[in-house]
C-alpha atoms as an extended CHARMM CRD file, in Angstrom:
* protein
*
       229  EXT
         1         1  MET       CA             -0.0470000000       -0.0360000000        0.0720000000  PROA      1               0.0000000000
         2         2  LYS       CA              2.8640000000        2.3700000000        0.8870000000  PROA      2               0.0000000000
         3         3  LYS       CA              4.6400000000        1.4230000000       -2.2910000000  PROA      3               0.0000000000
         4         4  GLY       CA              1.5990000000        2.2950000000       -4.3430000000  PROA      4               0.0000000000
         5         5  ILE       CA              1.1980000000        5.6460000000       -2.5650000000  PROA      5               0.0000000000
         6         6  SER       CA              4.8370000000        6.4580000000       -3.2380000000  PROA      6               0.0000000000
         7         7  ILE       CA              4.5650000000        5.7510000000       -6.9180000000  PROA      7               0.0000000000
         8         8  LEU       CA              1.3780000000        7.8920000000       -7.1380000000  PROA      8               0.0000000000
         9         9  PHE       CA              3.1890000000       10.7130000000       -5.3170000000  PROA      9               0.0000000000
        10        10  LEU       CA              6.1550000000       10.5880000000       -7.6810000000  PROA      10              0.0000000000
        11        11  THR       CA              3.9540000000       10.5750000000      -10.7490000000  PROA      11              0.0000000000
        12        12  VAL       CA              2.0860000000       13.6810000000       -9.5230000000  PROA      12              0.0000000000
        13        13  LEU       CA              5.3890000000       15.3520000000       -8.6760000000  PROA      13              0.0000000000
        14        14  LEU       CA              6.7840000000       14.7170000000      -12.1060000000  PROA      14              0.0000000000
        15        15  LEU       CA              3.6160000000       16.1020000000      -13.7270000000  PROA      15              0.0000000000
        16        16  CYS       CA              3.7320000000       19.1560000000      -11.5430000000  PROA      16              0.0000000000
        17        17  ILE       CA              7.4090000000       19.7490000000      -12.4820000000  PROA      17              0.0000000000
        18        18  GLY       CA              6.9810000000       18.8990000000      -16.1830000000  PROA      18              0.0000000000
        19        19  THR       CA              3.8270000000       20.8980000000      -16.9560000000  PROA      19              0.0000000000
        20        20  PRO       CA              5.4820000000       24.4290000000      -16.7720000000  PROA      20              0.0000000000
        21        21  ALA       CA              8.2880000000       23.2910000000      -19.0080000000  PROA      21              0.0000000000
        22        22  PHE       CA              5.7520000000       21.9390000000      -21.6260000000  PROA      22              0.0000000000
        23        23  ALA       CA              3.5700000000       24.9860000000      -21.2930000000  PROA      23              0.0000000000
        24        24  ALA       CA              6.5110000000       27.2930000000      -21.8560000000  PROA      24              0.0000000000
        25        25  GLU       CA              7.6670000000       25.3190000000      -24.8960000000  PROA      25              0.0000000000
        26        26  ASP       CA              4.1190000000       25.3460000000      -26.3160000000  PROA      26              0.0000000000
        27        27  LYS       CA              3.9850000000       29.0490000000      -25.7720000000  PROA      27              0.0000000000
        28        28  ASP       CA              7.1980000000       29.5670000000      -27.7260000000  PROA      28              0.0000000000
        29        29  VAL       CA              5.9490000000       27.4330000000      -30.5960000000  PROA      29              0.0000000000
        30        30  LYS       CA              2.7700000000       29.4910000000      -30.8290000000  PROA      30              0.0000000000
        31        31  GLU       CA              4.7780000000       32.7090000000      -30.6730000000  PROA      31              0.0000000000
        32        32  ALA       CA              7.1090000000       31.5380000000      -33.3950000000  PROA      32              0.0000000000
        33        33  LEU       CA              4.1360000000       30.4540000000      -35.6640000000  PROA      33              0.0000000000
        34        34  ALA       CA              2.2680000000       33.7680000000      -34.9970000000  PROA      34              0.0000000000
        35        35  LEU       CA              5.5460000000       35.6420000000      -35.8890000000  PROA      35              0.0000000000
        36        36  ILE       CA              5.8750000000       33.6530000000      -39.1740000000  PROA      36              0.0000000000
        37        37  GLU       CA              2.2440000000       34.2920000000      -40.0440000000  PROA      37              0.0000000000
        38        38  LYS       CA              2.6590000000       38.0980000000      -39.4480000000  PROA      38              0.0000000000
        39        39  THR       CA              5.9210000000       38.1600000000      -41.4410000000  PROA      39              0.0000000000
        40        40  ASN       CA              4.3770000000       36.3210000000      -44.3520000000  PROA      40              0.0000000000
        41        41  THR       CA              1.4220000000       38.8530000000      -44.2600000000  PROA      41              0.0000000000
        42        42  GLU       CA              3.9370000000       41.7510000000      -44.2680000000  PROA      42              0.0000000000
        43        43  ILE       CA              5.7940000000       40.1130000000      -47.1630000000  PROA      43              0.0000000000
        44        44  ASP       CA              2.5990000000       39.6070000000      -49.1480000000  PROA      44              0.0000000000
        45        45  GLU       CA              1.7400000000       43.2760000000      -48.5860000000  PROA      45              0.0000000000
        46        46  LYS       CA              5.1610000000       44.3990000000      -49.8670000000  PROA      46              0.0000000000
        47        47  ILE       CA              4.9580000000       42.1200000000      -52.9130000000  PROA      47              0.0000000000
        48        48  LYS       CA              1.4630000000       43.4970000000      -53.6600000000  PROA      48              0.0000000000
        49        49  LYS       CA              2.6080000000       47.1810000000      -53.5530000000  PROA      49              0.0000000000
        50        50  ALA       CA              5.6870000000       46.3210000000      -55.6180000000  PROA      50              0.0000000000
        51        51  VAL       CA              3.7070000000       44.5370000000      -58.2840000000  PROA      51              0.0000000000
        52        52  GLU       CA              1.2790000000       47.5910000000      -58.3710000000  PROA      52              0.0000000000
        53        53  ARG       CA              4.2830000000       49.9000000000      -58.7800000000  PROA      53              0.0000000000
        54        54  ALA       CA              5.7710000000       47.7310000000      -61.4770000000  PROA      54              0.0000000000
        55        55  ASP       CA              2.5430000000       47.6000000000      -63.4260000000  PROA      55              0.0000000000
        56        56  SER       CA              2.1180000000       51.4130000000      -63.1260000000  PROA      56              0.0000000000
        57        57  LEU       CA              5.6100000000       51.8660000000      -64.3410000000  PROA      57              0.0000000000
        58        58  GLN       CA              4.8960000000       49.6790000000      -67.3180000000  PROA      58              0.0000000000
        59        59  GLU       CA              1.6550000000       51.3640000000      -68.1680000000  PROA      59              0.0000000000
        60        60  ASP       CA              3.3400000000       54.7690000000      -68.1480000000  PROA      60              0.0000000000
        61        61  TYR       CA              6.1690000000       53.4620000000      -70.2110000000  PROA      61              0.0000000000
        62        62  LEU       CA              3.9640000000       51.9880000000      -72.9120000000  PROA      62              0.0000000000
        63        63  ARG       CA              1.8540000000       55.1520000000      -73.1270000000  PROA      63              0.0000000000
        64        64  ASP       CA              4.9830000000       57.2650000000      -73.3840000000  PROA      64              0.0000000000
        65        65  VAL       CA              6.3100000000       55.1760000000      -76.2490000000  PROA      65              0.0000000000
        66        66  ARG       CA              2.8870000000       55.3100000000      -77.9840000000  PROA      66              0.0000000000
        67        67  LYS       CA              2.9530000000       59.0340000000      -77.6940000000  PROA      67              0.0000000000
        68        68  ILE       CA              6.4280000000       59.1300000000      -79.2430000000  PROA      68              0.0000000000
        69        69  GLU       CA              5.4470000000       56.9080000000      -82.1000000000  PROA      69              0.0000000000
        70        70  ALA       CA              1.9150000000       58.2880000000      -82.8690000000  PROA      70              0.0000000000
        71        71  GLY       CA              2.1660000000       61.8470000000      -81.4310000000  PROA      71              0.0000000000
        72        72  ASP       CA              0.2510000000       63.4710000000      -78.6220000000  PROA      72              0.0000000000
        73        73  GLN       CA             -2.6450000000       64.5630000000      -80.7980000000  PROA      73              0.0000000000
        74        74  ILE       CA             -3.3620000000       61.1450000000      -82.0350000000  PROA      74              0.0000000000
        75        75  ILE       CA             -3.2430000000       59.8010000000      -78.4470000000  PROA      75              0.0000000000
        76        76  LYS       CA             -5.8040000000       62.3190000000      -77.3640000000  PROA      76              0.0000000000
        77        77  LEU       CA             -8.0430000000       61.3860000000      -80.2410000000  PROA      77              0.0000000000
        78        78  GLU       CA             -7.6310000000       57.7100000000      -79.3730000000  PROA      78              0.0000000000
        79        79  ASP       CA             -8.6360000000       58.3380000000      -75.7610000000  PROA      79              0.0000000000
        80        80  GLU       CA            -11.6440000000       60.4960000000      -76.8740000000  PROA      80              0.0000000000
        81        81  LYS       CA            -12.5770000000       57.6640000000      -79.3580000000  PROA      81              0.0000000000
        82        82  GLY       CA            -12.5970000000       55.2160000000      -76.5470000000  PROA      82              0.0000000000
        83        83  LYS       CA            -14.9480000000       57.3600000000      -74.5250000000  PROA      83              0.0000000000
        84        84  VAL       CA            -17.3050000000       57.8190000000      -77.4850000000  PROA      84              0.0000000000
        85        85  LEU       CA            -17.3900000000       54.1190000000      -78.2220000000  PROA      85              0.0000000000
        86        86  THR       CA            -18.2170000000       53.4800000000      -74.4600000000  PROA      86              0.0000000000
        87        87  ASP       CA            -20.9990000000       55.9390000000      -74.6880000000  PROA      87              0.0000000000
        88        88  LEU       CA            -22.1530000000       54.5320000000      -77.8730000000  PROA      88              0.0000000000
        89        89  ASN       CA            -22.4400000000       51.0270000000      -76.4460000000  PROA      89              0.0000000000
        90        90  GLY       CA            -24.5820000000       52.4180000000      -73.5720000000  PROA      90              0.0000000000
        91        91  ALA       CA            -26.7760000000       54.6410000000      -75.7230000000  PROA      91              0.0000000000
        92        92  LYS       CA            -30.3690000000       54.0290000000      -75.2390000000  PROA      92              0.0000000000
        93        93  ASN       CA            -32.0840000000       55.7200000000      -78.0370000000  PROA      93              0.0000000000
        94        94  ASP       CA            -31.5310000000       56.2600000000      -81.8550000000  PROA      94              0.0000000000
        95        95  ALA       CA            -30.9490000000       60.0010000000      -81.5180000000  PROA      95              0.0000000000
        96        96  ASP       CA            -27.9450000000       59.5790000000      -79.0830000000  PROA      96              0.0000000000
        97        97  LYS       CA            -26.5990000000       56.8330000000      -81.1810000000  PROA      97              0.0000000000
        98        98  ALA       CA            -26.7500000000       58.9260000000      -84.3400000000  PROA      98              0.0000000000
        99        99  LYS       CA            -25.0060000000       61.9170000000      -82.5650000000  PROA      99              0.0000000000
       100       100  LEU       CA            -22.2630000000       59.5900000000      -81.0660000000  PROA      100             0.0000000000
       101       101  SER       CA            -21.7450000000       57.8560000000      -84.3810000000  PROA      101             0.0000000000
       102       102  GLN       CA            -21.3240000000       61.2320000000      -86.1040000000  PROA      102             0.0000000000
       103       103  LYS       CA            -18.7620000000       62.2720000000      -83.4750000000  PROA      103             0.0000000000
       104       104  LEU       CA            -16.9540000000       58.9750000000      -83.8930000000  PROA      104             0.0000000000
       105       105  ASN       CA            -16.6870000000       59.6010000000      -87.6080000000  PROA      105             0.0000000000
       106       106  GLU       CA            -15.2980000000       63.0880000000      -86.9570000000  PROA      106             0.0000000000
       107       107  ILE       CA            -12.6450000000       61.7010000000      -84.5980000000  PROA      107             0.0000000000
       108       108  ASN       CA            -11.7210000000       58.9660000000      -87.2320000000  PROA      108             0.0000000000
       109       109  ALA       CA            -11.2630000000       61.6270000000      -89.7850000000  PROA      109             0.0000000000
       110       110  LYS       CA             -9.0630000000       63.8760000000      -87.4930000000  PROA      110             0.0000000000
       111       111  MET       CA             -6.8790000000       60.7920000000      -86.6620000000  PROA      111             0.0000000000
       112       112  ILE       CA             -6.4170000000       60.1900000000      -90.4110000000  PROA      112             0.0000000000
       113       113  GLU       CA             -5.5460000000       63.7900000000      -91.0090000000  PROA      113             0.0000000000
       114       114  GLU       CA             -3.0180000000       63.7970000000      -88.1280000000  PROA      114             0.0000000000
       115       115  GLN       CA             -1.3460000000       60.6370000000      -89.2650000000  PROA      115             0.0000000000
       116       116  ALA       CA             -1.1130000000       62.1540000000      -92.8010000000  PROA      116             0.0000000000
       117       117  LYS       CA              0.6430000000       65.0920000000      -91.2320000000  PROA      117             0.0000000000
       118       118  ILE       CA              3.1460000000       62.8860000000      -89.5290000000  PROA      118             0.0000000000
       119       119  GLU       CA              3.8180000000       60.9530000000      -92.6630000000  PROA      119             0.0000000000
       120       120  ALA       CA              4.1860000000       64.0860000000      -94.7230000000  PROA      120             0.0000000000
       121       121  LYS       CA              6.6500000000       65.5040000000      -92.2060000000  PROA      121             0.0000000000
       122       122  MET       CA              8.7890000000       62.2390000000      -92.2980000000  PROA      122             0.0000000000
       123       123  ALA       CA              8.6640000000       62.3390000000      -96.1250000000  PROA      123             0.0000000000
       124       124  GLU       CA              9.7940000000       65.8040000000      -96.1620000000  PROA      124             0.0000000000
       125       125  ILE       CA             12.7440000000       65.1010000000      -93.9870000000  PROA      125             0.0000000000
       126       126  GLU       CA             13.7880000000       62.0820000000      -96.0780000000  PROA      126             0.0000000000
       127       127  GLN       CA             13.5580000000       64.1640000000      -99.2130000000  PROA      127             0.0000000000
       128       128  GLU       CA             15.8720000000       66.7650000000      -97.6060000000  PROA      128             0.0000000000
       129       129  ILE       CA             18.2670000000       64.0440000000      -96.7860000000  PROA      129             0.0000000000
       130       130  SER       CA             18.2730000000       62.8400000000     -100.3430000000  PROA      130             0.0000000000
       131       131  GLY       CA             18.9140000000       66.3130000000     -101.5450000000  PROA      131             0.0000000000
       132       132  VAL       CA             21.7930000000       66.8660000000      -99.1350000000  PROA      132             0.0000000000
       133       133  THR       CA             23.2530000000       63.5570000000     -100.0700000000  PROA      133             0.0000000000
       134       134  ALA       CA             23.1210000000       64.3030000000     -103.7100000000  PROA      134             0.0000000000
       135       135  GLN       CA             25.1240000000       67.5260000000     -103.0950000000  PROA      135             0.0000000000
       136       136  LEU       CA             27.9750000000       65.6580000000     -101.4030000000  PROA      136             0.0000000000
       137       137  GLY       CA             30.7060000000       65.2920000000     -103.9000000000  PROA      137             0.0000000000
       138       138  PRO       CA             33.7880000000       66.9900000000     -105.2460000000  PROA      138             0.0000000000
       139       139  THR       CA             33.2740000000       70.3270000000     -103.2770000000  PROA      139             0.0000000000
       140       140  ASP       CA             35.7770000000       72.0870000000     -100.9910000000  PROA      140             0.0000000000
       141       141  ASP       CA             36.1740000000       70.9290000000      -97.4230000000  PROA      141             0.0000000000
       142       142  LYS       CA             34.2480000000       73.8090000000      -95.9900000000  PROA      142             0.0000000000
       143       143  ASP       CA             31.1380000000       73.0610000000      -98.0840000000  PROA      143             0.0000000000
       144       144  THR       CA             31.3480000000       69.3230000000      -97.4530000000  PROA      144             0.0000000000
       145       145  LYS       CA             31.5600000000       70.0530000000      -93.6740000000  PROA      145             0.0000000000
       146       146  LYS       CA             28.3310000000       72.0760000000      -93.8240000000  PROA      146             0.0000000000
       147       147  LEU       CA             26.5280000000       69.5940000000      -95.8980000000  PROA      147             0.0000000000
       148       148  GLU       CA             27.6540000000       66.6220000000      -93.5480000000  PROA      148             0.0000000000
       149       149  ASP       CA             26.5070000000       68.6060000000      -90.4920000000  PROA      149             0.0000000000
       150       150  LYS       CA             23.1410000000       69.3510000000      -92.0910000000  PROA      150             0.0000000000
       151       151  LEU       CA             22.8600000000       65.6160000000      -93.0040000000  PROA      151             0.0000000000
       152       152  ASN       CA             23.6790000000       64.5730000000      -89.4170000000  PROA      152             0.0000000000
       153       153  ARG       CA             21.0500000000       66.8790000000      -88.1040000000  PROA      153             0.0000000000
       154       154  LEU       CA             18.4070000000       65.6320000000      -90.5420000000  PROA      154             0.0000000000
       155       155  ASN       CA             19.2240000000       61.9910000000      -89.7670000000  PROA      155             0.0000000000
       156       156  ALA       CA             19.0000000000       62.7940000000      -85.9940000000  PROA      156             0.0000000000
       157       157  LYS       CA             15.6130000000       64.3680000000      -86.6180000000  PROA      157             0.0000000000
       158       158  LEU       CA             14.4410000000       61.3700000000      -88.5950000000  PROA      158             0.0000000000
       159       159  ASN       CA             15.6460000000       58.9520000000      -85.8460000000  PROA      159             0.0000000000
       160       160  GLU       CA             14.3380000000       61.2150000000      -83.1150000000  PROA      160             0.0000000000
       161       161  LYS       CA             11.5190000000       58.8660000000      -82.2970000000  PROA      161             0.0000000000
       162       162  ALA       CA             13.7410000000       55.8220000000      -82.0880000000  PROA      162             0.0000000000
       163       163  THR       CA             16.2260000000       57.6900000000      -79.8120000000  PROA      163             0.0000000000
       164       164  LYS       CA             13.3360000000       58.9060000000      -77.3710000000  PROA      164             0.0000000000
       165       165  SER       CA             11.9490000000       55.3510000000      -77.3990000000  PROA      165             0.0000000000
       166       166  GLN       CA             15.2560000000       53.8670000000      -76.4360000000  PROA      166             0.0000000000
       167       167  GLU       CA             15.7350000000       56.4230000000      -73.5720000000  PROA      167             0.0000000000
       168       168  LYS       CA             12.2210000000       55.6390000000      -72.3430000000  PROA      168             0.0000000000
       169       169  THR       CA             12.9960000000       51.8800000000      -72.5090000000  PROA      169             0.0000000000
       170       170  GLN       CA             16.1900000000       52.3450000000      -70.6050000000  PROA      170             0.0000000000
       171       171  LYS       CA             14.4690000000       54.3890000000      -67.9030000000  PROA      171             0.0000000000
       172       172  PHE       CA             11.6950000000       51.9330000000      -67.5290000000  PROA      172             0.0000000000
       173       173  THR       CA             14.0870000000       49.0430000000      -67.1920000000  PROA      173             0.0000000000
       174       174  ASN       CA             16.1850000000       50.8690000000      -64.5540000000  PROA      174             0.0000000000
       175       175  ASP       CA             13.1380000000       51.8440000000      -62.5910000000  PROA      175             0.0000000000
       176       176  LEU       CA             11.6290000000       48.3360000000      -62.7630000000  PROA      176             0.0000000000
       177       177  ASP       CA             14.9340000000       46.6600000000      -61.7100000000  PROA      177             0.0000000000
       178       178  LYS       CA             15.0100000000       49.0330000000      -58.6850000000  PROA      178             0.0000000000
       179       179  VAL       CA             11.4810000000       48.1130000000      -57.5800000000  PROA      179             0.0000000000
       180       180  ILE       CA             12.3350000000       44.3430000000      -57.9490000000  PROA      180             0.0000000000
       181       181  THR       CA             15.6580000000       44.6830000000      -56.2080000000  PROA      181             0.0000000000
       182       182  ASP       CA             14.1830000000       46.5800000000      -53.3330000000  PROA      182             0.0000000000
       183       183  VAL       CA             11.3410000000       44.2020000000      -52.6070000000  PROA      183             0.0000000000
       184       184  TYR       CA             13.6200000000       41.1800000000      -53.0770000000  PROA      184             0.0000000000
       185       185  ASN       CA             16.2350000000       42.4990000000      -50.5990000000  PROA      185             0.0000000000
       186       186  ASP       CA             13.5730000000       43.7370000000      -48.2340000000  PROA      186             0.0000000000
       187       187  THR       CA             11.6190000000       40.5120000000      -48.0410000000  PROA      187             0.0000000000
       188       188  PHE       CA             14.7750000000       38.2870000000      -47.9880000000  PROA      188             0.0000000000
       189       189  LYS       CA             15.9060000000       40.3600000000      -44.8810000000  PROA      189             0.0000000000
       190       190  ILE       CA             12.7000000000       40.0790000000      -43.2710000000  PROA      190             0.0000000000
       191       191  SER       CA             12.4300000000       36.2870000000      -43.8470000000  PROA      191             0.0000000000
       192       192  ALA       CA             15.9930000000       35.6640000000      -42.6300000000  PROA      192             0.0000000000
       193       193  GLU       CA             15.2620000000       37.5550000000      -39.3430000000  PROA      193             0.0000000000
       194       194  THR       CA             12.0680000000       35.8070000000      -38.6320000000  PROA      194             0.0000000000
       195       195  ILE       CA             13.5890000000       32.2380000000      -39.4220000000  PROA      195             0.0000000000
       196       196  LYS       CA             16.3310000000       33.0870000000      -36.9520000000  PROA      196             0.0000000000
       197       197  ARG       CA             13.8790000000       34.2570000000      -34.2840000000  PROA      197             0.0000000000
       198       198  ALA       CA             11.6220000000       31.2110000000      -34.9140000000  PROA      198             0.0000000000
       199       199  ALA       CA             14.5580000000       28.8370000000      -34.4370000000  PROA      199             0.0000000000
       200       200  ALA       CA             15.3140000000       30.3670000000      -31.0450000000  PROA      200             0.0000000000
       201       201  LYS       CA             11.8670000000       29.3660000000      -30.0450000000  PROA      201             0.0000000000
       202       202  GLY       CA             12.2380000000       25.7560000000      -31.2960000000  PROA      202             0.0000000000
       203       203  VAL       CA             10.5330000000       26.1910000000      -34.6640000000  PROA      203             0.0000000000
       204       204  GLN       CA             12.4130000000       25.2140000000      -37.8350000000  PROA      204             0.0000000000
       205       205  ALA       CA             11.3550000000       27.3590000000      -40.9390000000  PROA      205             0.0000000000
       206       206  GLU       CA             12.8690000000       28.1700000000      -44.3400000000  PROA      206             0.0000000000
       207       207  CYS       CA             12.2550000000       30.2750000000      -47.3270000000  PROA      207             0.0000000000
       208       208  SER       CA              9.4560000000       28.9700000000      -49.4840000000  PROA      208             0.0000000000
       209       209  TRP       CA             10.1760000000       30.6370000000      -52.9020000000  PROA      209             0.0000000000
       210       210  LYS       CA              7.3150000000       31.6860000000      -55.0920000000  PROA      210             0.0000000000
       211       211  LEU       CA              7.2950000000       33.1510000000      -58.6160000000  PROA      211             0.0000000000
       212       212  VAL       CA              5.9410000000       36.6810000000      -58.8630000000  PROA      212             0.0000000000
       213       213  ARG       CA              5.2830000000       38.8280000000      -61.9220000000  PROA      213             0.0000000000
       214       214  PHE       CA              6.5400000000       42.3920000000      -61.8660000000  PROA      214             0.0000000000
       215       215  ALA       CA              5.2980000000       44.0160000000      -65.1420000000  PROA      215             0.0000000000
       216       216  ASN       CA              7.1730000000       42.1060000000      -67.8100000000  PROA      216             0.0000000000
       217       217  LYS       CA              9.5010000000       40.2630000000      -65.5100000000  PROA      217             0.0000000000
       218       218  TRP       CA              9.1190000000       37.0790000000      -63.2040000000  PROA      218             0.0000000000
       219       219  VAL       CA             11.0010000000       36.9070000000      -60.1020000000  PROA      219             0.0000000000
       220       220  TRP       CA             11.3620000000       34.3530000000      -57.1220000000  PROA      220             0.0000000000
       221       221  ILE       CA             10.3840000000       35.8980000000      -53.8390000000  PROA      221             0.0000000000
       222       222  ASP       CA             10.6930000000       34.2570000000      -50.4600000000  PROA      222             0.0000000000
       223       223  PRO       CA              7.7700000000       33.8830000000      -47.9990000000  PROA      223             0.0000000000
       224       224  ILE       CA              8.4030000000       31.4550000000      -45.0990000000  PROA      224             0.0000000000
       225       225  ARG       CA              7.1290000000       27.9930000000      -44.3950000000  PROA      225             0.0000000000
       226       226  VAL       CA              7.4480000000       25.8880000000      -41.2650000000  PROA      226             0.0000000000
       227       227  VAL       CA              9.4550000000       22.5830000000      -41.6310000000  PROA      227             0.0000000000
       228       228  GLY       CA              9.4140000000       21.2870000000      -38.1060000000  PROA      228             0.0000000000
       229       229  CYS       CA              8.8270000000       22.1880000000      -34.4390000000  PROA      229             0.0000000000
């Protein structure tokens, strides 16, 4: 009887001693898991903002290039045409439809006129280049230099659109790379710190890479996943 009571006493004693340790360990695990969840939420928010920024950069870039290629006036007319088409699709009566259709025809006519102006301007430059090129020949050095300078200016004017487009492309590429680099470095640092803190609380975690699109680029970004407790 005494032996049984002693065994029971020891069992109760061990339970009383062990429970605080288990409780503390369980608390650490819960805190670590909560920290990982909070970090992943923060990472997701940073990724979301970076994606929105990248998409905005791309939208502005494409519009800028379109302006260079087509001209500001044509872009304005295209925007106006889009609004008219939207209104036309939602028109309820024939009178409104007829009025909007007429406006649409007027816009199309203006767009054709603006495009013709651009083409005529380019043809004029090309004609000037041909004229200057024809003059290059057995003239004195001074005249040759003048003609070559004029030819260079005309070629630069003719290639102005391509040059501006290249500049816009380079700027867009640099800005996009910065957005991606910043969010990558930021999220990687946050992940590493959280993994380290979780390990101190007895939870093993690691980066769980996922592919994210930033405008026209795909990049691996690193949320965290638990691998053991």
